[in-house]
mmCIF file of C-alpha atoms and ligand atoms in Angstrom:
data_model
loop_
_atom_site.group_PDB
_atom_site.id
_atom_site.type_symbol
_atom_site.label_atom_id
_atom_site.label_comp_id
_atom_site.label_asym_id
_atom_site.label_seq_id
_atom_site.Cartn_x
_atom_site.Cartn_y
_atom_site.Cartn_z
ATOM 1 C CA UNK K 23 113.357 133.172 105.779
ATOM 2 C CA UNK K 24 111.590 129.864 105.833
ATOM 3 C CA UNK K 25 107.988 128.848 105.392
ATOM 4 C CA UNK K 26 106.243 127.481 108.417
ATOM 5 C CA UNK K 27 102.779 126.286 109.186
ATOM 6 C CA UNK K 28 100.638 126.906 112.194
ATOM 7 C CA UNK K 29 97.483 124.894 112.667
ATOM 8 C CA UNK K 30 94.733 126.329 114.783
ATOM 9 C CA UNK K 31 91.232 125.286 115.602
ATOM 10 C CA UNK K 32 88.618 127.803 114.475
ATOM 11 C CA UNK K 33 85.530 128.718 116.458
ATOM 12 C CA UNK K 34 83.182 130.227 113.867
ATOM 13 C CA UNK K 35 79.849 131.802 114.761
ATOM 14 C CA UNK K 36 76.642 130.307 113.409
ATOM 15 C CA UNK K 37 76.548 132.533 110.357
ATOM 16 C CA UNK K 38 80.270 132.034 109.763
ATOM 17 C CA UNK K 39 79.704 128.274 109.815
ATOM 18 C CA UNK K 40 77.088 128.705 107.116
ATOM 19 C CA UNK K 41 79.464 130.747 104.995
ATOM 20 C CA UNK K 42 82.291 128.244 105.563
ATOM 21 C CA UNK K 43 80.013 125.438 104.404
ATOM 22 C CA UNK K 44 79.164 127.483 101.321
ATOM 23 C CA UNK K 45 82.879 127.864 100.647
ATOM 24 C CA UNK K 46 83.484 124.128 100.918
ATOM 25 C CA UNK K 47 80.493 123.444 98.676
ATOM 26 C CA UNK K 48 81.327 126.084 96.076
ATOM 27 C CA UNK K 49 84.947 125.008 95.776
ATOM 28 C CA UNK K 50 83.880 121.392 95.437
ATOM 29 C CA UNK K 51 81.345 122.472 92.795
ATOM 30 C CA UNK K 52 83.977 124.455 90.872
ATOM 31 C CA UNK K 53 86.432 121.565 91.003
ATOM 32 C CA UNK K 54 83.860 119.105 89.677
ATOM 33 C CA UNK K 55 82.407 121.496 87.098
ATOM 34 C CA UNK K 56 85.793 122.244 85.562
ATOM 35 C CA UNK K 57 86.976 118.669 85.835
ATOM 36 C CA UNK K 58 83.953 117.811 83.694
ATOM 37 C CA UNK K 59 84.691 120.661 81.229
ATOM 38 C CA UNK K 60 88.342 119.691 80.947
ATOM 39 C CA UNK K 61 87.429 116.045 80.468
ATOM 40 C CA UNK K 62 85.081 116.923 77.594
ATOM 41 C CA UNK K 63 87.680 119.195 76.044
ATOM 42 C CA UNK K 64 90.325 116.504 76.376
ATOM 43 C CA UNK K 65 88.039 113.873 74.776
ATOM 44 C CA UNK K 66 87.110 116.185 71.878
ATOM 45 C CA UNK K 67 90.693 117.106 71.131
ATOM 46 C CA UNK K 68 91.634 113.453 71.287
ATOM 47 C CA UNK K 69 88.861 112.606 68.818
ATOM 48 C CA UNK K 70 90.249 115.256 66.480
ATOM 49 C CA UNK K 71 93.542 113.445 66.616
ATOM 50 C CA UNK K 72 95.580 115.736 68.901
ATOM 51 C CA UNK K 73 94.967 115.184 72.591
ATOM 52 C CA UNK K 74 95.458 118.314 74.658
ATOM 53 C CA UNK K 75 94.285 119.851 77.914
ATOM 54 C CA UNK K 76 92.385 123.066 78.495
ATOM 55 C CA UNK K 77 94.678 125.702 79.941
ATOM 56 C CA UNK K 78 94.303 127.494 83.265
ATOM 57 C CA UNK K 79 93.560 130.919 81.770
ATOM 58 C CA UNK K 80 90.713 129.512 79.740
ATOM 59 C CA UNK K 81 89.188 128.112 82.941
ATOM 60 C CA UNK K 82 89.451 131.472 84.753
ATOM 61 C CA UNK K 83 87.621 133.147 81.857
ATOM 62 C CA UNK K 84 84.929 130.480 81.984
ATOM 63 C CA UNK K 85 84.645 131.006 85.730
ATOM 64 C CA UNK K 86 83.839 134.695 85.166
ATOM 65 C CA UNK K 87 81.066 133.697 82.756
ATOM 66 C CA UNK K 88 79.795 131.043 85.119
ATOM 67 C CA UNK K 89 79.409 133.629 87.872
ATOM 68 C CA UNK K 90 76.948 135.583 85.720
ATOM 69 C CA UNK K 91 74.821 132.473 85.599
ATOM 70 C CA UNK K 92 75.253 131.338 89.192
ATOM 71 C CA UNK K 93 75.105 134.468 91.259
ATOM 72 C CA UNK K 94 75.559 132.627 94.546
ATOM 73 C CA UNK K 95 79.217 132.249 93.578
ATOM 74 C CA UNK K 96 79.673 135.951 94.347
ATOM 75 C CA UNK K 97 79.242 135.101 98.007
ATOM 76 C CA UNK K 98 82.418 133.067 97.809
ATOM 77 C CA UNK K 99 85.935 134.454 98.002
ATOM 78 C CA UNK K 100 87.023 134.604 94.369
ATOM 79 C CA UNK K 101 90.642 133.933 95.347
ATOM 80 C CA UNK K 102 89.628 130.615 96.827
ATOM 81 C CA UNK K 103 87.813 129.640 93.618
ATOM 82 C CA UNK K 104 90.795 130.606 91.503
ATOM 83 C CA UNK K 105 92.984 128.583 93.797
ATOM 84 C CA UNK K 106 90.787 125.565 93.131
ATOM 85 C CA UNK K 107 91.253 126.108 89.390
ATOM 86 C CA UNK K 108 95.002 126.269 89.991
ATOM 87 C CA UNK K 109 94.980 123.015 91.896
ATOM 88 C CA UNK K 110 92.952 121.375 89.180
ATOM 89 C CA UNK K 111 95.415 122.661 86.595
ATOM 90 C CA UNK K 112 98.292 121.219 88.643
ATOM 91 C CA UNK K 113 96.472 117.898 88.857
ATOM 92 C CA UNK K 114 96.158 117.831 85.065
ATOM 93 C CA UNK K 115 99.774 118.819 84.564
ATOM 94 C CA UNK K 116 100.818 115.965 86.849
ATOM 95 C CA UNK K 117 98.593 113.629 84.852
ATOM 96 C CA UNK K 118 100.003 114.721 81.487
ATOM 97 C CA UNK K 119 103.527 114.319 82.809
ATOM 98 C CA UNK K 120 102.485 110.845 83.901
ATOM 99 C CA UNK K 121 103.258 111.696 87.507
ATOM 100 C CA UNK K 122 99.797 110.828 88.686
ATOM 101 C CA UNK K 123 96.520 109.325 87.639
ATOM 102 C CA UNK K 124 93.566 111.177 86.142
ATOM 103 C CA UNK K 125 91.973 113.737 88.538
ATOM 104 C CA UNK K 126 88.835 112.526 90.291
ATOM 105 C CA UNK K 127 85.632 114.234 91.360
ATOM 106 C CA UNK K 128 85.388 115.556 94.872
ATOM 107 C CA UNK K 129 82.626 114.231 97.037
ATOM 108 C CA UNK K 130 80.661 115.616 99.965
ATOM 109 C CA UNK K 131 81.957 112.692 101.961
ATOM 110 C CA UNK K 132 85.578 113.446 101.175
ATOM 111 C CA UNK K 133 87.889 115.961 102.751
ATOM 112 C CA UNK K 134 86.268 119.410 102.872
ATOM 113 C CA UNK K 135 88.618 122.295 102.344
ATOM 114 C CA UNK K 136 89.358 125.522 100.557
ATOM 115 C CA UNK K 137 92.491 127.599 100.152
ATOM 116 C CA UNK K 138 92.938 131.332 100.521
ATOM 117 C CA UNK K 139 96.142 132.140 98.662
ATOM 118 C CA UNK K 140 96.481 135.769 99.822
ATOM 119 C CA UNK K 141 94.888 138.579 101.751
ATOM 120 C CA UNK K 142 94.782 136.770 105.082
ATOM 121 C CA UNK K 143 95.735 138.373 108.366
ATOM 122 C CA UNK K 144 95.412 137.522 111.970
ATOM 123 C CA UNK K 145 95.632 139.054 115.366
ATOM 124 C CA UNK K 146 95.857 137.270 118.680
ATOM 125 C CA UNK K 147 92.199 136.290 118.618
ATOM 126 C CA UNK K 148 90.985 136.186 115.079
ATOM 127 C CA UNK K 149 91.837 135.037 111.609
ATOM 128 C CA UNK K 150 90.800 137.393 108.837
ATOM 129 C CA UNK K 151 90.344 135.906 105.390
ATOM 130 C CA UNK K 152 88.462 137.373 102.416
ATOM 131 C CA UNK K 153 84.668 137.336 102.933
ATOM 132 C CA UNK K 154 85.205 136.858 106.676
ATOM 133 C CA UNK K 155 86.305 140.375 107.430
ATOM 134 C CA UNK K 156 84.963 140.376 110.978
ATOM 135 C CA UNK K 157 87.417 137.577 111.658
ATOM 136 C CA UNK K 158 86.977 133.971 112.740
ATOM 137 C CA UNK K 159 87.885 133.348 116.340
ATOM 138 C CA UNK K 160 90.661 130.925 117.143
ATOM 139 C CA UNK K 161 92.640 129.954 120.186
ATOM 140 C CA UNK K 162 96.386 129.935 120.223
ATOM 141 C CA UNK K 163 98.753 131.066 122.909
ATOM 142 C CA UNK K 164 102.041 132.023 121.364
ATOM 143 C CA UNK K 165 102.829 132.172 117.718
ATOM 144 C CA UNK K 166 101.033 134.817 115.758
ATOM 145 C CA UNK K 167 102.210 134.978 112.148
ATOM 146 C CA UNK K 168 102.566 138.501 110.837
ATOM 147 C CA UNK K 169 102.827 137.934 107.137
ATOM 148 C CA UNK K 170 100.675 135.089 105.939
ATOM 149 C CA UNK K 171 101.214 133.377 102.603
ATOM 150 C CA UNK K 172 98.172 131.196 102.470
ATOM 151 C CA UNK K 173 95.504 129.651 104.628
ATOM 152 C CA UNK K 174 93.883 126.263 104.176
ATOM 153 C CA UNK K 175 90.566 125.885 105.952
ATOM 154 C CA UNK K 176 89.428 122.338 106.599
ATOM 155 C CA UNK K 177 86.573 120.571 108.306
ATOM 156 C CA UNK K 178 87.067 117.413 110.291
ATOM 157 C CA UNK K 179 83.842 115.855 111.502
ATOM 158 C CA UNK K 180 82.257 118.920 113.088
ATOM 159 C CA UNK K 181 85.408 120.877 113.784
ATOM 160 C CA UNK K 182 86.995 123.583 111.692
ATOM 161 C CA UNK K 183 90.738 124.128 111.381
ATOM 162 C CA UNK K 184 93.027 126.542 109.619
ATOM 163 C CA UNK K 185 96.549 125.775 108.500
ATOM 164 C CA UNK K 186 98.304 129.094 108.303
ATOM 165 C CA UNK K 187 101.447 129.229 106.152
ATOM 166 C CA UNK K 188 103.844 132.036 106.865
ATOM 167 C CA UNK K 189 107.415 133.218 106.414
ATOM 168 C CA UNK K 190 109.560 133.452 109.480
ATOM 169 C CA UNK K 191 113.066 134.498 110.391
ATOM 170 C CA UNK K 192 113.572 133.383 113.911
ATOM 171 C CA UNK K 193 117.034 134.661 114.638
ATOM 172 C CA UNK K 194 117.210 137.855 116.575
ATOM 173 C CA UNK K 195 119.632 140.079 114.774
ATOM 174 C CA UNK K 196 122.179 141.943 116.852
ATOM 175 C CA UNK K 197 122.254 145.705 117.144
ATOM 176 C CA UNK K 198 118.579 146.133 117.855
ATOM 177 C CA UNK K 199 117.353 149.025 119.885
ATOM 178 C CA UNK K 200 115.572 149.787 123.111
ATOM 179 C CA UNK K 201 112.558 151.770 122.017
ATOM 180 C CA UNK K 202 110.292 154.013 124.083
ATOM 181 C CA UNK K 203 107.052 155.014 122.379
ATOM 182 C CA UNK K 204 105.056 158.166 122.978
ATOM 183 C CA UNK K 205 101.582 158.026 121.470
ATOM 184 C CA UNK K 206 100.381 161.356 120.185
ATOM 185 C CA UNK K 207 97.668 163.304 118.512
ATOM 186 C CA UNK K 208 99.700 165.277 116.009
ATOM 187 C CA UNK K 209 101.946 162.331 115.339
ATOM 188 C CA UNK K 210 100.572 158.844 115.643
ATOM 189 C CA UNK K 211 103.676 157.885 117.601
ATOM 190 C CA UNK K 212 107.160 159.144 118.361
ATOM 191 C CA UNK K 213 109.974 156.684 119.049
ATOM 192 C CA UNK K 214 112.870 157.385 121.371
ATOM 193 C CA UNK K 215 115.329 156.920 118.484
ATOM 194 C CA UNK K 216 113.854 159.979 116.805
ATOM 195 C CA UNK K 217 111.511 158.383 114.354
ATOM 196 C CA UNK K 218 108.080 159.909 114.098
ATOM 197 C CA UNK K 219 105.168 158.134 112.539
ATOM 198 C CA UNK K 220 102.445 160.253 111.052
ATOM 199 C CA UNK K 221 98.796 159.424 110.886
ATOM 200 C CA UNK K 222 98.174 158.160 107.380
ATOM 201 C CA UNK K 223 96.353 160.547 105.090
ATOM 202 C CA UNK K 224 93.926 157.833 104.086
ATOM 203 C CA UNK K 225 92.572 157.702 107.629
ATOM 204 C CA UNK K 226 92.153 161.470 107.820
ATOM 205 C CA UNK K 227 90.316 161.332 104.515
ATOM 206 C CA UNK K 228 87.839 158.741 105.787
ATOM 207 C CA UNK K 229 87.345 160.662 108.994
ATOM 208 C CA UNK K 230 86.457 163.875 107.217
ATOM 209 C CA UNK K 231 84.119 162.002 104.870
ATOM 210 C CA UNK K 232 82.358 160.468 107.847
ATOM 211 C CA UNK K 233 81.904 163.914 109.393
ATOM 212 C CA UNK K 234 80.414 165.194 106.152
ATOM 213 C CA UNK K 235 77.995 162.271 105.901
ATOM 214 C CA UNK K 236 76.932 162.714 109.518
ATOM 215 C CA UNK K 237 76.153 166.359 108.856
ATOM 216 C CA UNK K 238 74.168 165.457 105.754
ATOM 217 C CA UNK K 239 72.198 162.860 107.654
ATOM 218 C CA UNK K 240 71.219 165.225 110.424
ATOM 219 C CA UNK K 241 69.396 167.292 107.798
ATOM 220 C CA UNK K 242 67.361 164.355 106.535
ATOM 221 C CA UNK K 243 63.939 163.285 107.730
ATOM 222 C CA UNK K 244 63.738 160.227 110.004
ATOM 223 C CA UNK K 245 62.627 157.094 108.182
ATOM 224 C CA UNK K 246 63.091 158.645 104.742
ATOM 225 C CA UNK K 247 64.710 156.651 101.966
ATOM 226 C CA UNK K 248 67.471 159.201 101.645
ATOM 227 C CA UNK K 249 68.293 158.763 105.283
ATOM 228 C CA UNK K 250 68.460 154.987 104.906
ATOM 229 C CA UNK K 251 70.841 155.383 101.977
ATOM 230 C CA UNK K 252 72.896 157.715 104.079
ATOM 231 C CA UNK K 253 73.106 155.190 106.904
ATOM 232 C CA UNK K 254 74.401 152.510 104.544
ATOM 233 C CA UNK K 255 76.970 154.910 103.140
ATOM 234 C CA UNK K 256 78.097 155.751 106.659
ATOM 235 C CA UNK K 257 78.416 152.101 107.644
ATOM 236 C CA UNK K 258 80.598 151.472 104.614
ATOM 237 C CA UNK K 259 82.801 154.420 105.481
ATOM 238 C CA UNK K 260 83.214 153.159 109.051
ATOM 239 C CA UNK K 261 84.218 149.777 107.689
ATOM 240 C CA UNK K 262 86.810 151.349 105.385
ATOM 241 C CA UNK K 263 88.137 153.435 108.237
ATOM 242 C CA UNK K 264 88.427 150.443 110.554
ATOM 243 C CA UNK K 265 90.206 148.398 107.889
ATOM 244 C CA UNK K 266 92.606 151.206 106.996
ATOM 245 C CA UNK K 267 93.422 151.750 110.669
ATOM 246 C CA UNK K 268 94.032 148.082 111.371
ATOM 247 C CA UNK K 269 96.196 147.779 108.291
ATOM 248 C CA UNK K 270 98.259 150.813 109.237
ATOM 249 C CA UNK K 271 98.719 149.675 112.825
ATOM 250 C CA UNK K 272 99.737 146.199 111.734
ATOM 251 C CA UNK K 273 102.414 147.635 109.465
ATOM 252 C CA UNK K 274 103.740 150.054 112.068
ATOM 253 C CA UNK K 275 103.778 147.526 114.911
ATOM 254 C CA UNK K 276 105.580 144.977 112.739
ATOM 255 C CA UNK K 277 108.175 147.546 111.708
ATOM 256 C CA UNK K 278 108.777 148.586 115.320
ATOM 257 C CA UNK K 279 109.005 144.992 116.508
ATOM 258 C CA UNK K 280 111.591 144.284 113.814
ATOM 259 C CA UNK K 281 113.970 147.010 114.946
ATOM 260 C CA UNK K 282 113.610 146.604 118.709
ATOM 261 C CA UNK K 283 114.962 144.331 121.370
ATOM 262 C CA UNK K 284 113.013 146.125 124.088
ATOM 263 C CA UNK K 285 109.808 148.135 123.800
ATOM 264 C CA UNK K 286 108.541 150.491 126.489
ATOM 265 C CA UNK K 287 105.068 152.003 126.475
ATOM 266 C CA UNK K 288 102.912 153.853 128.912
ATOM 267 C CA UNK K 289 99.926 152.113 130.383
ATOM 268 C CA UNK K 290 97.170 153.760 128.380
ATOM 269 C CA UNK K 291 94.394 153.730 130.895
ATOM 270 C CA UNK K 292 91.408 156.010 130.673
ATOM 271 C CA UNK K 293 91.886 157.204 134.223
ATOM 272 C CA UNK K 294 95.409 158.252 133.472
ATOM 273 C CA UNK K 295 94.308 160.002 130.341
ATOM 274 C CA UNK K 296 91.767 162.019 132.248
ATOM 275 C CA UNK K 297 94.327 163.122 134.779
ATOM 276 C CA UNK K 298 97.033 164.420 132.520
ATOM 277 C CA UNK K 299 98.128 165.766 129.206
ATOM 278 C CA UNK K 300 96.752 162.822 127.287
ATOM 279 C CA UNK K 301 93.291 164.194 127.893
ATOM 280 C CA UNK K 302 93.828 166.393 124.890
ATOM 281 C CA UNK K 303 94.556 163.403 122.755
ATOM 282 C CA UNK K 304 91.008 162.170 122.969
ATOM 283 C CA UNK K 305 89.722 159.880 125.662
ATOM 284 C CA UNK K 306 88.879 156.353 124.717
ATOM 285 C CA UNK K 307 90.676 156.283 121.420
ATOM 286 C CA UNK K 308 90.362 152.534 121.231
ATOM 287 C CA UNK K 309 92.780 152.234 118.359
ATOM 288 C CA UNK K 310 95.622 152.978 120.794
ATOM 289 C CA UNK K 311 94.701 149.993 122.881
ATOM 290 C CA UNK K 312 94.606 147.833 119.801
ATOM 291 C CA UNK K 313 97.967 149.130 118.711
ATOM 292 C CA UNK K 314 99.473 148.411 122.098
ATOM 293 C CA UNK K 315 98.049 144.901 122.117
ATOM 294 C CA UNK K 316 99.438 144.276 118.639
ATOM 295 C CA UNK K 317 102.876 145.401 119.762
ATOM 296 C CA UNK K 318 102.601 143.309 122.883
ATOM 297 C CA UNK K 319 101.907 140.057 121.099
ATOM 298 C CA UNK K 320 104.336 140.755 118.277
ATOM 299 C CA UNK K 321 106.984 141.400 120.912
ATOM 300 C CA UNK K 322 106.120 138.177 122.684
ATOM 301 C CA UNK K 323 106.177 136.287 119.443
ATOM 302 C CA UNK K 324 109.649 137.566 118.604
ATOM 303 C CA UNK K 325 110.952 137.199 122.119
ATOM 304 C CA UNK K 326 111.274 140.960 122.616
ATOM 305 C CA UNK K 327 110.930 142.422 126.078
ATOM 306 C CA UNK K 328 107.780 144.513 126.390
ATOM 307 C CA UNK K 329 107.751 146.867 129.365
ATOM 308 C CA UNK K 330 104.733 148.790 130.488
ATOM 309 C CA UNK K 331 105.151 151.737 132.796
ATOM 310 C CA UNK K 332 102.504 153.664 134.672
ATOM 311 C CA UNK K 333 101.471 156.774 132.911
ATOM 312 C CA UNK K 334 103.248 159.715 134.363
ATOM 313 C CA UNK K 335 102.745 163.351 133.724
ATOM 314 C CA UNK K 336 106.481 163.882 133.950
ATOM 315 C CA UNK K 337 107.150 162.041 130.691
ATOM 316 C CA UNK K 338 106.851 165.291 128.795
ATOM 317 C CA UNK K 339 107.934 167.672 131.576
ATOM 318 C CA UNK K 340 111.283 166.214 132.556
ATOM 319 C CA UNK K 341 114.432 166.952 130.567
ATOM 320 C CA UNK K 342 115.560 163.677 129.074
ATOM 321 C CA UNK K 343 119.219 164.737 129.325
ATOM 322 C CA UNK K 344 119.606 166.209 132.808
ATOM 323 C CA UNK K 345 116.330 165.478 134.589
ATOM 324 C CA UNK K 346 115.302 169.079 135.153
ATOM 325 C CA UNK K 347 111.550 169.445 135.715
ATOM 326 C CA UNK K 348 109.808 172.038 133.557
ATOM 327 C CA UNK K 349 106.843 173.229 135.548
ATOM 328 C CA UNK K 350 105.439 175.621 132.995
ATOM 329 C CA UNK K 351 105.273 173.370 129.934
ATOM 330 C CA UNK K 352 102.115 174.196 127.997
ATOM 331 C CA UNK K 353 100.137 171.845 125.766
ATOM 332 C CA UNK K 354 100.894 174.119 122.855
ATOM 333 C CA UNK K 355 104.670 173.896 123.372
ATOM 334 C CA UNK K 356 105.891 171.620 120.612
ATOM 335 C CA UNK K 357 109.516 172.057 121.567
ATOM 336 C CA UNK K 358 111.081 171.390 124.961
ATOM 337 C CA UNK K 359 113.667 173.956 126.092
ATOM 338 C CA UNK K 360 115.693 172.926 129.118
ATOM 339 C CA UNK K 361 116.595 175.879 131.316
ATOM 340 C CA UNK K 362 119.183 173.813 133.164
ATOM 341 C CA UNK K 363 121.300 172.159 130.469
ATOM 342 C CA UNK K 364 120.104 174.023 127.401
ATOM 343 C CA UNK K 365 118.711 171.000 125.567
ATOM 344 C CA UNK K 366 116.311 171.889 122.783
ATOM 345 C CA UNK K 367 114.320 168.895 121.661
ATOM 346 C CA UNK K 368 110.989 167.970 120.108
ATOM 347 C CA UNK K 369 108.443 167.621 122.885
ATOM 348 C CA UNK K 370 107.232 164.146 121.905
ATOM 349 C CA UNK K 371 110.763 162.869 121.354
ATOM 350 C CA UNK K 372 111.708 164.080 124.825
ATOM 351 C CA UNK K 373 108.723 162.172 126.207
ATOM 352 C CA UNK K 374 109.592 159.026 124.250
ATOM 353 C CA UNK K 375 113.162 159.040 125.595
ATOM 354 C CA UNK K 376 111.857 159.499 129.148
ATOM 355 C CA UNK K 377 109.457 156.603 128.652
ATOM 356 C CA UNK K 378 112.297 154.384 127.451
ATOM 357 C CA UNK K 379 114.499 155.371 130.412
ATOM 358 C CA UNK K 380 111.728 154.826 132.944
ATOM 359 C CA UNK K 381 111.055 151.390 131.497
ATOM 360 C CA UNK K 382 114.694 150.362 131.647
ATOM 361 C CA UNK K 383 115.023 151.613 135.218
ATOM 362 C CA UNK K 384 111.867 149.714 136.149
ATOM 363 C CA UNK K 385 113.381 146.390 135.079
ATOM 364 C CA UNK K 386 116.753 147.241 136.603
ATOM 365 C CA UNK K 387 118.603 147.914 133.376
ATOM 366 C CA UNK K 388 119.574 151.477 134.253
ATOM 367 C CA UNK K 389 119.679 154.447 131.939
ATOM 368 C CA UNK K 390 121.351 154.012 128.605
ATOM 369 C CA UNK K 391 123.915 156.526 127.477
ATOM 370 C CA UNK K 392 121.971 159.422 126.084
ATOM 371 C CA UNK K 393 122.922 160.581 122.637
ATOM 372 C CA UNK K 394 121.333 163.452 120.793
ATOM 373 C CA UNK K 395 119.132 162.174 118.050
ATOM 374 C CA UNK K 396 117.846 163.807 114.977
ATOM 375 C CA UNK K 397 114.256 163.625 113.973
ATOM 376 C CA UNK K 398 114.033 161.115 111.200
ATOM 377 C CA UNK K 399 111.094 160.489 108.959
ATOM 378 C CA UNK K 400 108.760 157.562 109.144
ATOM 379 C CA UNK K 401 110.246 156.487 105.819
ATOM 380 C CA UNK K 402 113.379 155.608 107.737
ATOM 381 C CA UNK K 403 111.469 153.415 110.135
ATOM 382 C CA UNK K 404 109.950 151.608 107.234
ATOM 383 C CA UNK K 405 113.336 151.071 105.625
ATOM 384 C CA UNK K 406 114.916 149.896 108.819
ATOM 385 C CA UNK K 407 111.957 147.852 109.865
ATOM 386 C CA UNK K 408 111.717 146.259 106.473
ATOM 387 C CA UNK K 409 108.264 147.670 105.891
ATOM 388 C CA UNK K 410 107.134 147.828 102.322
ATOM 389 C CA UNK K 411 104.597 150.190 100.801
ATOM 390 C CA UNK K 412 103.852 152.010 104.002
ATOM 391 C CA UNK K 413 102.807 155.378 102.627
ATOM 392 C CA UNK K 414 99.043 155.286 102.497
HETATM 393 ZN ZN1 LIG L 9 118.290 169.464 130.743
#
């Protein structure tokens, strides 16, 4: 693993620009305020005969108190403010070690920047940092960091940039797999190597809460205060749900990308869904599209082949071992019994293997040797994919 940096130009909206400016201003304010405090403290201790600096933890405590006084600081990502205190502390340490001169005040005319030390994510279009949860648009063609260490946002004249620091291991390890993915309703996804990924409980929890709130709201009078409160509660729940989903899908897609050298997925088009068994899975489940896009760009980023095949009804009806076509497969059949070769296999796993084989045939790589696989747990995927703390 090595740390790398990717610099992208940001295209914030009008209101995002305002909030970015507030971040520059607040971090400059905090730097100057605590530089002043530390200077006074240093002078006083010197006058008492023992020159010493104020420590970092003291400044974080003072910051908490300062926020009570200056409420506008709550608008600012607290991590970025703490990072400024850190940098100031480093500047003082360097000064005391005689490595550099005394820290100076920051000016409006100087370099404008703030640092987000953690909690940043990005997809192919947007950078998500604390307080900018809807994401700031950026343009970049190829490299999308998956795990970000820190982000430095800067302003140069009237342009905004982000330097994204991330860990990367570029070498493609040997022994990676060709993976077909069947998206499901019962399972979030089934992989052709036997791994099944369940929908996280957290998401189900939010979904049932949303249903409850919707029911409650339907009983309330239009325009009433209770109804307004209900609407706000609902909006918050939707936000939580969206965040939890995105987080889950990011983790799963990263784990899959790490263990694959080829990924095959069906083309998840609405038309296809309406014509076949995927109808039951819920038309227009946009999170599937997002998941596929995530996998697509993560594959591209890692140099993994991503193959898309047309959606075909046969993916669940054909025996993945001998090719026999099961005409009478019902939606309720969770297990596929092959009348020709006797294979008994989980329905979704059978589909995932067929999807993988179709993909490989499509690009002229033939059918891999079929080996019976056991159903593993998603825990195994997470271990093999190097995914930490996956269980939501
Ligand atoms: Zn068979």
